[in-house]
XYZ file of C-alpha atoms in Angstrom:
762
model
C 130.295 89.757 101.044
C 130.685 92.775 100.282
C 129.693 94.046 96.397
C 126.817 92.074 96.353
C 122.928 90.839 97.212
C 121.737 87.453 97.592
C 118.748 85.396 97.960
C 118.975 83.356 101.093
C 116.281 80.707 102.342
C 114.249 81.652 104.797
C 116.326 79.381 107.644
C 119.631 80.909 106.431
C 119.218 84.290 106.355
C 121.876 87.242 106.242
C 123.560 90.345 106.071
C 124.350 92.274 103.029
C 126.422 95.209 102.779
C 126.386 97.433 99.129
C 129.729 99.814 99.297
C 130.026 102.905 97.982
C 130.238 106.469 98.644
C 129.097 109.832 97.812
C 130.214 111.032 94.731
C 130.720 114.239 93.557
C 127.336 114.310 92.238
C 125.316 114.102 95.595
C 124.902 117.753 95.391
C 123.293 119.618 98.617
C 121.624 117.438 100.246
C 125.119 115.607 100.069
C 126.630 118.352 101.946
C 123.444 119.668 103.997
C 125.525 119.644 107.953
C 123.314 118.617 110.741
C 121.505 115.893 109.069
C 124.663 114.393 107.389
C 126.842 114.247 110.492
C 124.313 112.484 111.698
C 123.308 109.800 109.907
C 126.174 108.951 107.817
C 129.162 107.713 109.334
C 131.735 108.135 106.803
C 130.017 110.033 104.626
C 128.369 106.605 104.347
C 124.518 105.310 105.906
C 123.119 101.939 106.435
C 119.636 100.962 104.976
C 118.162 97.943 106.393
C 115.972 95.719 104.282
C 113.736 92.854 104.496
C 111.968 90.927 101.248
C 110.576 88.054 100.701
C 110.708 86.433 97.452
C 108.538 83.221 97.149
C 110.252 81.234 99.947
C 113.641 83.748 99.849
C 114.252 86.438 101.987
C 117.102 89.301 101.417
C 118.456 91.501 104.569
C 120.279 93.925 102.919
C 122.263 96.948 104.886
C 122.059 99.520 102.005
C 124.733 102.024 102.017
C 123.665 104.069 99.142
C 127.092 106.650 97.994
C 129.857 106.598 95.210
C 133.462 104.907 94.315
C 134.745 106.516 91.864
C 135.797 102.915 90.473
C 132.773 101.797 90.460
C 131.639 104.265 88.510
C 133.947 103.482 85.986
C 132.200 100.003 86.749
C 128.819 101.325 86.190
C 130.054 102.745 82.625
C 131.028 99.307 82.095
C 128.243 97.857 82.640
C 125.454 100.340 80.990
C 127.070 100.732 77.717
C 124.609 98.786 75.060
C 124.784 94.635 74.310
C 126.479 94.784 71.185
C 123.666 93.820 68.339
C 124.707 91.865 64.873
C 122.706 89.948 62.791
C 119.721 90.269 60.344
C 116.895 92.405 61.370
C 114.627 90.304 64.032
C 111.446 88.808 61.586
C 109.320 87.154 64.897
C 107.238 84.563 64.452
C 104.036 84.481 65.043
C 102.425 83.265 68.676
C 100.862 79.784 68.554
C 97.965 80.679 69.821
C 96.245 83.971 72.208
C 96.838 82.337 75.467
C 100.980 81.923 74.286
C 103.000 85.511 75.158
C 107.339 85.740 74.884
C 109.981 85.154 77.148
C 113.768 86.604 76.751
C 116.172 84.352 77.671
C 118.947 86.459 79.663
C 122.597 85.997 78.694
C 125.070 84.558 81.125
C 127.698 87.488 80.362
C 126.764 90.662 77.899
C 129.620 88.955 75.485
C 126.095 86.147 75.126
C 122.934 87.323 73.089
C 119.559 86.626 75.055
C 117.018 83.744 73.473
C 113.668 85.350 72.571
C 111.222 81.752 73.222
C 107.755 80.841 73.099
C 105.531 79.824 76.069
C 101.917 78.688 76.932
C 100.641 81.837 79.435
C 99.527 78.765 81.954
C 102.560 76.172 81.527
C 105.798 79.020 81.684
C 108.926 78.843 83.552
C 110.206 81.418 86.688
C 110.109 84.952 85.280
C 110.909 88.080 85.904
C 108.568 91.395 84.680
C 109.689 94.572 83.848
C 108.478 97.658 85.378
C 109.951 100.747 83.285
C 109.590 103.568 81.531
C 110.043 104.326 77.001
C 111.036 107.193 76.942
C 113.062 109.676 79.571
C 113.563 107.526 83.589
C 113.532 111.186 84.130
C 111.623 114.492 83.434
C 114.169 117.188 83.131
C 116.009 118.321 80.087
C 118.424 116.397 79.737
C 116.634 113.183 80.494
C 114.415 113.474 77.947
C 116.749 114.861 75.711
C 119.593 111.749 75.683
C 116.010 108.979 75.813
C 113.583 110.512 74.121
C 113.286 108.834 70.390
C 116.829 107.262 71.505
C 117.358 103.241 70.025
C 120.203 101.054 70.121
C 120.533 97.986 68.961
C 120.072 94.767 70.790
C 120.975 91.653 69.905
C 118.864 88.476 70.214
C 118.326 84.503 69.158
C 114.777 83.405 67.977
C 114.743 80.110 66.544
C 118.635 79.203 66.559
C 119.204 82.152 64.440
C 120.874 85.653 65.894
C 118.924 89.110 65.056
C 119.093 92.326 65.600
C 116.470 94.952 66.670
C 115.892 98.273 68.254
C 114.956 99.047 71.929
C 115.106 101.975 73.530
C 117.986 103.482 75.516
C 116.770 103.297 79.209
C 115.085 99.368 78.291
C 119.062 98.828 76.768
C 120.142 99.847 79.966
C 117.629 98.016 82.127
C 119.048 94.656 80.581
C 122.410 95.336 80.454
C 122.165 96.491 84.175
C 120.274 93.335 85.379
C 122.549 91.062 82.821
C 125.521 92.519 84.878
C 124.919 91.907 88.336
C 123.441 88.300 87.682
C 126.593 87.599 86.202
C 128.808 89.427 88.824
C 126.532 87.764 91.380
C 125.495 90.770 92.434
C 121.524 89.858 91.868
C 120.039 86.015 91.564
C 116.806 86.297 89.483
C 114.669 84.068 87.849
C 116.713 82.842 84.331
C 113.898 84.444 81.987
C 112.349 88.230 81.473
C 109.510 89.613 80.141
C 109.841 93.411 79.146
C 106.771 94.225 76.642
C 108.909 96.150 74.466
C 110.509 92.931 73.028
C 108.048 89.961 74.355
C 105.398 91.978 72.116
C 105.774 92.712 67.909
C 104.644 96.636 68.886
C 104.910 96.633 65.092
C 101.936 93.607 64.291
C 98.602 95.759 65.971
C 96.406 92.841 65.924
C 99.164 90.936 68.138
C 99.217 93.969 70.776
C 94.960 94.070 70.866
C 95.675 89.694 71.879
C 98.567 90.685 73.956
C 97.212 93.101 76.036
C 94.550 91.553 78.222
C 97.306 88.448 78.931
C 99.361 91.330 81.540
C 97.885 90.799 83.673
C 98.298 87.262 83.548
C 102.090 88.028 83.141
C 102.289 90.317 85.572
C 100.455 87.856 88.209
C 102.452 85.086 87.516
C 105.584 86.347 87.667
C 108.135 85.313 90.143
C 109.118 88.720 90.731
C 109.042 92.386 89.465
C 111.568 94.582 88.569
C 110.961 98.069 88.791
C 114.524 99.935 86.767
C 113.900 103.530 87.935
C 116.871 104.280 85.699
C 121.165 104.696 86.193
C 120.171 107.753 87.494
C 121.209 108.852 91.044
C 119.393 112.203 91.726
C 118.185 112.799 95.610
C 119.049 109.269 95.680
C 120.993 109.157 98.676
C 118.591 111.550 100.340
C 115.845 109.555 99.736
C 116.772 106.464 101.180
C 118.036 107.760 104.274
C 114.974 109.264 105.016
C 113.736 105.533 104.557
C 116.900 104.265 106.676
C 115.850 106.564 109.498
C 111.844 105.831 109.424
C 112.179 101.826 108.797
C 112.724 100.812 111.920
C 109.954 103.472 114.056
C 107.350 102.453 112.275
C 108.214 98.966 112.989
C 108.117 100.011 116.075
C 105.180 101.344 116.211
C 103.796 98.565 114.772
C 103.674 96.636 117.798
C 101.449 96.607 119.979
C 102.324 97.850 123.664
C 106.083 98.847 122.175
C 107.121 102.164 124.040
C 106.374 103.963 120.881
C 103.843 103.227 120.043
C 102.664 103.887 123.565
C 104.252 107.305 123.296
C 102.743 108.364 120.296
C 99.632 106.555 119.279
C 98.654 107.019 115.707
C 98.880 110.818 115.008
C 102.516 112.078 114.772
C 104.306 115.297 113.815
C 107.703 115.870 112.390
C 108.380 116.974 116.333
C 107.633 114.132 117.762
C 109.961 112.226 115.023
C 112.150 114.736 116.198
C 112.315 114.042 119.628
C 113.447 110.134 119.029
C 115.879 110.842 116.047
C 117.005 113.974 116.573
C 117.118 117.185 114.463
C 118.552 116.178 111.855
C 115.117 114.614 110.695
C 113.640 118.243 109.896
C 116.516 118.809 107.667
C 114.712 120.894 104.651
C 117.841 119.306 102.336
C 116.785 115.762 103.575
C 112.944 116.474 102.793
C 113.850 118.266 99.319
C 115.806 114.643 97.953
C 112.591 112.810 98.888
C 109.993 115.191 97.231
C 112.375 116.239 94.539
C 113.453 111.782 93.891
C 108.873 111.224 93.360
C 108.856 114.643 91.066
C 111.945 113.870 88.558
C 110.680 110.400 87.850
C 108.310 109.978 85.220
C 107.689 106.178 86.275
C 105.817 106.767 89.316
C 103.247 108.825 87.215
C 102.640 106.512 84.573
C 99.115 104.443 84.443
C 100.083 100.941 82.988
C 102.946 100.853 86.380
C 99.784 100.865 88.616
C 99.148 96.983 87.050
C 102.803 96.080 86.854
C 102.644 97.381 91.175
C 99.613 96.082 92.254
C 99.581 92.656 90.840
C 102.722 90.356 91.238
C 102.864 89.298 95.044
C 106.501 91.077 94.847
C 108.113 93.865 93.441
C 111.566 95.124 93.885
C 113.016 98.801 92.995
C 116.035 99.209 90.970
C 117.964 102.177 91.078
C 120.881 102.979 89.959
C 123.490 100.405 91.095
C 121.035 100.029 94.656
C 118.036 97.501 94.699
C 116.190 98.249 97.878
C 112.019 96.325 98.381
C 109.088 98.004 97.132
C 107.260 97.142 100.392
C 109.284 99.318 102.126
C 108.627 102.416 100.041
C 104.478 101.869 100.848
C 104.883 101.152 104.415
C 107.076 105.047 104.591
C 104.497 106.911 101.936
C 101.319 104.828 103.995
C 103.797 106.417 107.452
C 103.797 110.013 106.088
C 100.385 110.554 104.292
C 98.574 108.742 107.477
C 100.440 109.812 110.679
C 101.646 113.104 109.633
C 99.477 114.582 106.873
C 99.619 117.491 108.128
C 103.162 118.429 108.990
C 103.332 117.337 105.574
C 100.696 119.504 103.994
C 104.504 121.614 101.924
C 105.340 118.672 100.427
C 104.198 118.702 97.462
C 104.775 118.296 94.102
C 105.930 121.581 91.414
C 104.404 120.178 88.567
C 100.524 119.415 90.805
C 99.193 120.400 94.058
C 99.192 117.223 95.762
C 101.420 115.956 98.210
C 104.965 114.156 96.956
C 104.531 110.452 96.450
C 100.512 110.835 95.456
C 101.471 108.173 93.131
C 102.399 105.727 95.587
C 100.055 106.088 97.590
C 97.323 105.288 94.223
C 99.594 101.752 93.367
C 99.524 101.135 96.517
C 95.107 100.811 97.503
C 95.710 99.045 93.960
C 98.280 96.558 95.696
C 96.470 96.099 99.170
C 93.467 95.482 96.710
C 94.837 92.458 95.023
C 96.358 91.128 98.435
C 92.884 90.792 99.295
C 91.192 89.600 96.247
C 94.570 86.991 96.137
C 93.866 85.822 100.045
C 90.004 85.447 98.811
C 91.147 83.180 96.467
C 87.724 80.210 96.024
C 85.730 83.175 97.181
C 81.936 84.098 94.936
C 82.692 87.425 96.181
C 85.954 87.905 97.501
C 85.863 87.978 101.208
C 87.180 91.704 102.394
C 86.315 92.992 98.884
C 83.070 92.646 99.114
C 82.066 94.930 101.923
C 83.604 98.063 100.205
C 82.565 96.838 96.386
C 78.759 96.210 97.383
C 77.924 99.048 98.707
C 79.592 101.403 96.124
C 77.978 99.381 93.367
C 75.574 97.264 94.717
C 78.255 94.205 93.055
C 76.951 90.917 94.556
C 78.025 88.735 92.617
C 81.539 87.437 91.907
C 80.857 88.515 88.151
C 79.494 92.269 89.066
C 82.408 92.268 91.647
C 85.181 92.553 89.403
C 83.223 95.160 87.713
C 83.399 96.675 90.685
C 87.163 96.318 90.408
C 87.415 97.875 87.451
C 85.532 100.832 88.195
C 87.625 100.924 90.965
C 90.855 100.858 89.157
C 89.584 103.133 86.523
C 88.810 105.841 89.105
C 92.204 105.215 91.401
C 94.399 105.494 88.414
C 92.614 108.629 86.964
C 95.380 110.989 88.183
C 98.497 109.205 86.435
C 99.802 109.737 82.973
C 99.543 108.121 79.642
C 100.814 109.086 76.137
C 98.059 107.808 74.963
C 93.859 107.963 75.959
C 93.152 104.557 75.359
C 95.356 103.677 77.972
C 93.731 105.150 80.845
C 91.180 101.847 79.809
C 94.025 100.115 78.817
C 96.203 99.630 81.344
C 94.119 98.039 84.373
C 92.213 95.706 82.881
C 94.288 93.093 83.650
C 93.717 93.778 87.022
C 89.620 92.945 85.833
C 91.518 90.022 83.826
C 93.456 88.226 86.226
C 89.945 89.221 89.030
C 87.377 88.169 87.173
C 89.695 84.993 85.435
C 86.769 85.359 82.136
C 87.467 86.091 78.782
C 88.112 89.844 77.988
C 84.187 91.148 77.171
C 83.991 92.901 73.584
C 83.509 96.405 74.944
C 86.689 95.938 76.822
C 89.147 94.667 74.424
C 91.798 96.722 73.516
C 91.686 98.463 69.817
C 93.691 101.276 69.332
C 91.887 102.100 66.088
C 88.891 103.455 68.088
C 89.015 106.778 69.443
C 89.060 107.664 72.802
C 85.952 109.044 72.744
C 84.723 105.232 71.493
C 86.432 103.162 74.051
C 85.325 105.951 77.040
C 81.716 105.454 76.006
C 81.800 101.689 75.603
C 83.698 101.412 78.949
C 81.185 103.348 80.473
C 78.564 101.460 79.192
C 79.781 98.040 80.168
C 79.821 99.191 84.100
C 76.547 101.081 83.943
C 75.147 97.206 81.623
C 76.767 94.617 84.423
C 76.586 96.949 88.178
C 73.367 96.942 89.882
C 73.082 101.463 90.465
C 74.339 103.603 88.510
C 77.753 104.784 90.352
C 79.530 105.220 87.629
C 78.065 108.152 86.858
C 79.671 109.613 89.931
C 83.160 109.592 88.426
C 81.710 111.842 85.337
C 84.212 115.356 86.091
C 82.679 118.671 86.635
C 82.183 120.194 83.010
C 85.065 122.757 83.787
C 87.459 119.819 83.877
C 86.926 118.485 80.747
C 89.234 117.727 78.334
C 87.897 115.491 75.852
C 85.790 117.350 72.726
C 83.052 115.412 70.917
C 82.086 113.049 74.084
C 78.586 112.455 75.215
C 77.719 114.263 78.681
C 77.218 110.905 80.628
C 80.661 109.701 80.184
C 83.655 110.318 82.470
C 86.854 112.082 80.690
C 89.034 109.189 82.829
C 92.031 111.854 80.729
C 90.793 114.432 83.417
C 93.127 113.878 86.232
C 91.208 116.915 88.390
C 88.035 115.549 89.172
C 85.649 116.193 92.289
C 85.274 113.180 95.435
C 82.813 111.037 93.995
C 79.548 110.855 96.339
C 79.644 107.386 96.229
C 83.227 106.712 98.274
C 82.244 109.247 100.358
C 78.543 108.472 101.300
C 78.434 104.930 100.820
C 76.567 103.302 102.034
C 74.720 105.643 103.958
C 72.293 107.077 101.066
C 70.036 105.435 98.768
C 67.731 108.142 97.455
C 65.408 105.952 95.130
C 65.121 102.955 97.832
C 66.685 100.788 95.368
C 66.610 96.958 96.466
C 69.649 95.051 96.912
C 70.759 94.570 93.517
C 68.336 95.852 91.709
C 69.312 97.467 88.377
C 66.249 99.879 86.973
C 66.382 100.399 83.273
C 69.118 102.014 81.078
C 69.741 101.662 77.014
C 72.567 103.129 75.421
C 72.107 104.090 71.352
C 74.208 106.749 69.370
C 75.876 107.292 72.167
C 72.971 108.254 74.305
C 71.897 106.600 77.757
C 68.343 106.449 78.252
C 67.185 106.315 82.209
C 63.572 106.181 83.377
C 63.702 108.513 86.317
C 61.239 112.076 87.394
C 61.946 115.269 88.006
C 61.883 116.674 91.892
C 63.092 120.446 91.549
C 65.219 122.697 89.608
C 68.065 125.083 90.815
C 67.192 128.481 92.305
C 70.506 129.596 93.387
C 73.717 128.944 94.529
C 76.873 130.137 96.296
C 79.857 131.624 94.908
C 83.282 129.498 95.416
C 85.858 131.148 94.091
C 88.870 128.612 95.463
C 87.710 126.637 92.830
C 86.732 128.477 89.980
C 88.559 129.863 86.952
C 86.011 132.891 86.749
C 87.397 135.291 89.050
C 91.499 136.244 89.661
C 93.964 135.125 92.159
C 93.068 137.944 94.065
C 89.641 137.229 94.670
C 90.470 134.127 94.721
C 92.597 133.738 97.348
C 89.530 135.413 99.818
C 87.868 132.250 98.382
C 86.970 131.299 102.280
C 84.999 134.551 103.426
C 83.475 135.138 100.256
C 81.886 131.522 99.846
C 81.164 131.968 103.794
C 79.020 135.433 102.723
C 78.058 133.645 100.116
C 75.945 130.952 101.847
C 74.684 132.494 104.475
C 72.840 134.995 102.114
C 71.355 131.705 100.256
C 70.095 130.940 103.944
C 68.821 134.450 104.661
C 67.292 135.480 102.014
C 63.215 137.044 102.823
C 62.008 135.941 98.900
C 63.356 132.499 99.043
C 63.529 130.950 102.682
C 64.966 127.890 103.403
C 62.576 125.024 104.144
C 63.578 123.850 107.457
C 63.409 120.529 108.281
C 61.184 118.944 111.206
C 63.402 119.596 114.383
C 66.422 121.261 112.535
C 67.620 124.969 112.543
C 68.665 126.481 108.890
C 71.890 127.104 110.967
C 72.534 123.600 111.559
C 71.142 122.063 108.321
C 73.500 124.598 106.441
C 76.386 123.087 108.589
C 75.246 119.387 107.366
C 74.509 120.244 103.660
C 78.227 121.674 103.987
C 79.845 118.498 104.565
C 76.995 116.258 103.305
C 75.630 114.608 107.020
C 78.919 113.304 106.917
C 79.041 113.635 110.813
C 80.925 111.357 112.636
C 78.910 108.565 115.455
C 81.976 109.947 118.053
C 81.321 113.708 117.358
C 76.940 114.654 119.386
C 75.445 117.298 117.973
C 76.309 119.919 120.136
C 80.349 119.751 119.100
C 79.639 119.657 115.654
C 77.582 122.614 116.760
C 80.731 124.201 117.999
C 83.068 122.457 114.979
C 80.683 124.699 112.321
C 81.080 127.940 115.035
C 84.896 127.819 115.219
C 85.234 127.231 111.640
C 83.247 130.245 110.442
C 85.788 132.262 113.892
C 88.448 131.157 111.973
C 87.569 132.204 108.292
C 87.054 135.598 109.521
C 89.616 135.866 111.379
C 92.358 134.422 109.053
C 90.394 137.326 106.465
C 91.049 140.000 109.173
C 94.921 138.922 109.455
C 95.355 139.174 105.817
C 93.013 142.434 104.652
C 92.372 143.951 107.245
C 88.268 144.755 108.089
C 87.755 145.413 104.461
C 84.010 145.959 103.212
C 83.909 141.835 102.960
C 85.046 141.660 106.609
C 82.665 144.090 107.775
C 79.726 142.681 105.380
C 80.586 139.073 106.077
C 80.702 139.414 110.320
C 77.228 141.233 109.881
C 75.390 138.378 108.396
C 77.121 135.554 110.458
C 76.184 137.213 113.561
C 72.542 137.626 112.429
C 72.560 134.460 110.996
C 73.656 132.824 114.804
C 71.313 135.652 116.462
C 68.074 134.171 114.180
C 69.367 130.341 115.547
C 69.350 131.129 118.663
C 72.864 130.831 118.562
C 75.037 132.941 120.250
C 77.384 135.082 117.823
C 81.099 133.864 118.693
C 83.537 136.305 118.944
C 84.669 137.914 115.397
C 86.857 140.606 116.798
C 89.622 137.591 117.787
C 92.183 139.047 119.341
C 91.213 137.063 122.832
C 91.585 133.778 120.102
C 95.129 133.881 119.068
C 96.765 132.796 122.012
C 96.151 130.269 124.754
C 92.779 128.144 125.652
C 89.953 129.629 123.146
C 92.868 129.995 120.606
C 93.184 125.508 120.900
C 89.660 125.416 121.166
C 88.680 126.893 117.707
C 92.095 125.789 115.700
C 90.848 122.364 116.523
C 86.494 123.179 115.495
C 88.403 124.677 112.941
C 90.458 122.255 111.615
C 88.080 119.103 111.957
C 85.297 120.801 110.144
C 87.420 121.616 107.238
C 89.115 118.238 106.873
C 84.698 116.821 106.609
C 83.639 119.920 104.035
C 86.859 119.678 101.936
C 86.767 116.820 100.590
C 82.896 116.764 99.349
C 82.983 120.912 98.478
C 86.094 120.110 96.473
C 84.701 122.112 92.681
C 81.304 122.000 93.831
C 78.976 125.075 95.619
C 75.858 125.320 97.663
C 71.779 125.328 96.033
C 69.138 126.587 97.101
C 66.366 125.272 95.128
C 62.671 126.324 94.002
C 61.110 124.456 96.889
C 63.683 125.637 99.115
C 65.785 123.033 99.484
C 70.192 122.702 100.128
C 72.288 121.044 98.891
C 75.485 120.485 97.072
C 76.377 120.164 93.373
C 78.871 120.678 90.329
C 80.596 123.819 90.222
C 79.087 124.461 86.690
C 75.863 124.102 87.698
C 73.286 127.212 86.351
C 69.867 127.936 87.478
C 66.985 126.474 86.177
C 69.157 123.026 86.097
C 66.670 120.271 86.980
C 67.618 117.699 89.592
C 66.582 113.819 88.991
C 65.183 111.203 90.721
C 66.753 108.085 88.100
C 65.490 104.248 88.832
C 68.630 102.762 90.167
C 70.602 105.791 91.643
C 71.470 106.094 95.242
C 72.157 110.031 94.695
C 69.485 112.431 92.569
C 71.208 113.243 89.337
C 71.492 117.461 87.943
C 70.975 117.273 84.056
C 70.051 120.033 81.599
C 67.396 120.940 79.125
C 68.188 121.278 76.147
C 66.452 123.114 73.001
C 64.550 119.799 72.632
C 62.925 118.834 75.811
C 62.985 115.413 75.752
C 66.552 115.262 75.447
C 68.997 116.361 78.590
C 72.752 117.022 78.846
C 74.190 115.234 82.570
C 76.204 118.075 84.119
C 76.658 115.258 87.989
C 75.334 114.066 90.995
C 74.220 115.839 93.554
C 73.938 115.877 97.604
C 70.099 117.084 98.369
C 70.099 117.522 102.363
C 66.832 115.865 104.171
C 66.589 113.779 100.643
C 68.990 110.852 100.258
C 66.634 107.708 101.429
C 63.780 107.458 99.637
C 61.845 111.027 100.884
C 61.546 111.923 96.981
C 59.662 109.283 96.449
C 57.099 111.019 99.377
C 53.896 112.071 97.296
C 53.925 109.523 94.277
C 56.889 110.707 92.288
C 57.413 107.390 91.607
C 54.107 107.612 89.114
C 55.587 110.423 87.373
C 58.241 108.551 86.268
C 59.178 108.273 82.785
C 62.060 107.675 80.419
C 64.782 110.312 80.175
C 67.011 110.676 76.887
C 70.603 112.009 77.945
C 73.138 112.783 75.214
C-alpha cells in the first residue's frame, strides 16, 4: 500500500514502498550528474530493506525523496502536541525495580498516559533513543533546538497535566503518534523516553533509574533511533546503501560469482566494475560522510548501550524508516574491505573515518549478541577467549567486569556533556550481562566529582579482575584533560589515546608469568595505588616521534617518518651505548621487531619480514626525497641506513629509487612498505622507541623522560613505566610498555622476584 510501512508475519512478507520525490533542498548531491542519472529514475530510487522484529518482518522498497504536498503534511505532524492542564507532579515509583512507560495516544488530538510498571513485567514497549539538544551540529540546528522546550500534555493518575520537553523529543513523539494514526508505522502502544519517564528534577530517582537502563533497553520490543526531522544528506546516504546492500549480500554467499571474483578485499574500482562509475561520484560520498558528520546522535556516549542492548533497532530520520543492521552492514563492509580506498573519507572535526562511531556501537552490539547466545553459560560462551586473554577473567562475575572494561575503552571516543556519563553511560551493559546489583563503587551519583567517579571505577576493575589490564587504558600524559586525577586512573574524557597493548598483544605476553586467575597484591587508599614489584631497568635515551608531538611545528611534523627513522637508527648505532643483542638475532632484526612489538604473522616468515622492513625504509626515504628533495636529513638518514644494513649483513636497498617508481620493483617496495606500516602503525601511535641503560630496546609512552624506571609488577602482563617523585618511595604512573625480549618471564631471571616490594603510585 503506497505511503505506508506495515509489519507482516514471516509467512506473509510484503514489499512496501515509501513514495517521495527530491525536493528543492536536496543540494549538490541531488544534482550530481552521473550518479543521479544512473540511480534516480524520475529522480527517485528504491532502497530494499529487511528487518526482523521479534517474529515480524518488514520488507521495504524505500524511495526517499520529497513531494511538495508531503511537505505540508510533514509540517502538520511536526507541530507540538497541544498542552493543557496543571504542571506535572510525578508520583513516586513503588520501588527500585519499577519504571514508567508512556502509553501513546491514538491521535494527536488525544493525550498520552504516564503509567508505572514492574521492570520484570512490563507490556511490550518501544525504547526511544534521541538527542536532548539539537539533532544536528549546524549553527542553525543548535540555535533552533538547544534549550528550546515545548509543552507536552499527558495524563498521570487520571489527571491531565503539562510538562516541558525538548523540541527534538516533542518532534519524535509527534512523528511516531502521527505515523501510527495513519498506519504508516505499527508498533507497541507504550514507549520509554528518559526525558519523560524519569523525573529529571529528582537526583535520587535518576541515580536509581540510570542503572536500570540496561534492562530497559534489553527488554524493549524495539528500539527506535530518532535522528530528527532534518533530511540533510539523507538521499545520498540511503542511495549508497541501496547500491551496496545487494552486492554485500551476494558477497556473503559462499561460491557466488561476486565472492569468487573479488574475495574479501575490494577497491572502489572493483565496485565501479559491478555498479558503474556512478559509485565513484564524489557527491554521493560527500553525502554519506556528511550524514554522519552533521548528526549529534552518532557521537553521544549514551547511544552505545541504547544500540548494543536491544534485539532490534530501526532508525527514523525525516519520514524515512530503515534498519540499523543495514547501516552497520554497509559500514563494516567499507571498513573491512575498502579501508585503504576510503582513507580520504574523514570527518571534519576528527581525524578518523566517516561513521567511526558506527563501528564503536557495532562492536558493543556484537558483544551483546554473543552474550545473549550464551545465556546460562558461566563463561559467556564465545566472549570467553577475548575477555580471558585480555583480563585473565574466568568466572561469570569476572567476565562481566571484563565487559565493563571493554565498554569503557570502546566508548571513550564518544561525547558526553558530563564526564560522569563516560562511566554511567555503559553500566547498563554491565548490568545486563552480570544480572547482579550494581556495586556501590559503580552506582551513579552526580554529587561526586568526575575524578572520584573515574577513580572508583578503576579501582573496582583492579579489585575484581585478575591482571592489571586496566592500567593499559591510561592515556599518554600529553592527552590527559582532567586535573587532579591520580596518574594510574584513565582519563575517560580523553578521546585520543594510543592503542592498548592489552588489545594488541594478548595473550602472547605474560611478563610476570602470573598463573591463570592469579591476582597479585594491590590496595587503594586515599587515591593512591599500592602494588608489589621490582625495578628492572631505567630509560637511557629515546627516539624522536614528531608525528605525534605538539612540541614541533607542522613542517617538521610532516617530515616525521624520516626524522623518526633517523632517530631510531641513532639509538641502535650509538657506539657508547651498544644494544644488547639477543642470542641468534641482529640489531637490524631487533629494531624491526621492536617497531611492531614483535607482532609478526604466522603466515609471514622471517626473511619476508626482513624484506618488508627494508622496503619500508626505502619508501620512507623515497617519499621524503619527492617532497623535500635531497636535503640534509635525507643525506644523513640514507648514510646511516646503509651503514646499519652493512653492519647487520643486509644488502643495502637502493636509496635513489628512480627504478622503484614503476614496474615490478615498485609494486614489491610498495607492498612491503604497506605491510610494515600497518603492523607498526597501531603500536607506534603516541609511543616512541627507547633504549635502556642495560641496552634493551622497547616502545613506551610518548611522554617518557630519561631516568624513568621500568618495573615488573606482580600480576602484570606488561612492564610498567614509573617516574620517581621527591619522595623516593612514591611514584607517578607513566604507562605500560613493550620491552623486546622480556615479555614472557625473562625479566625474572637473576632473582628479580626476590627484590619485590610494595610500591605506592599517586
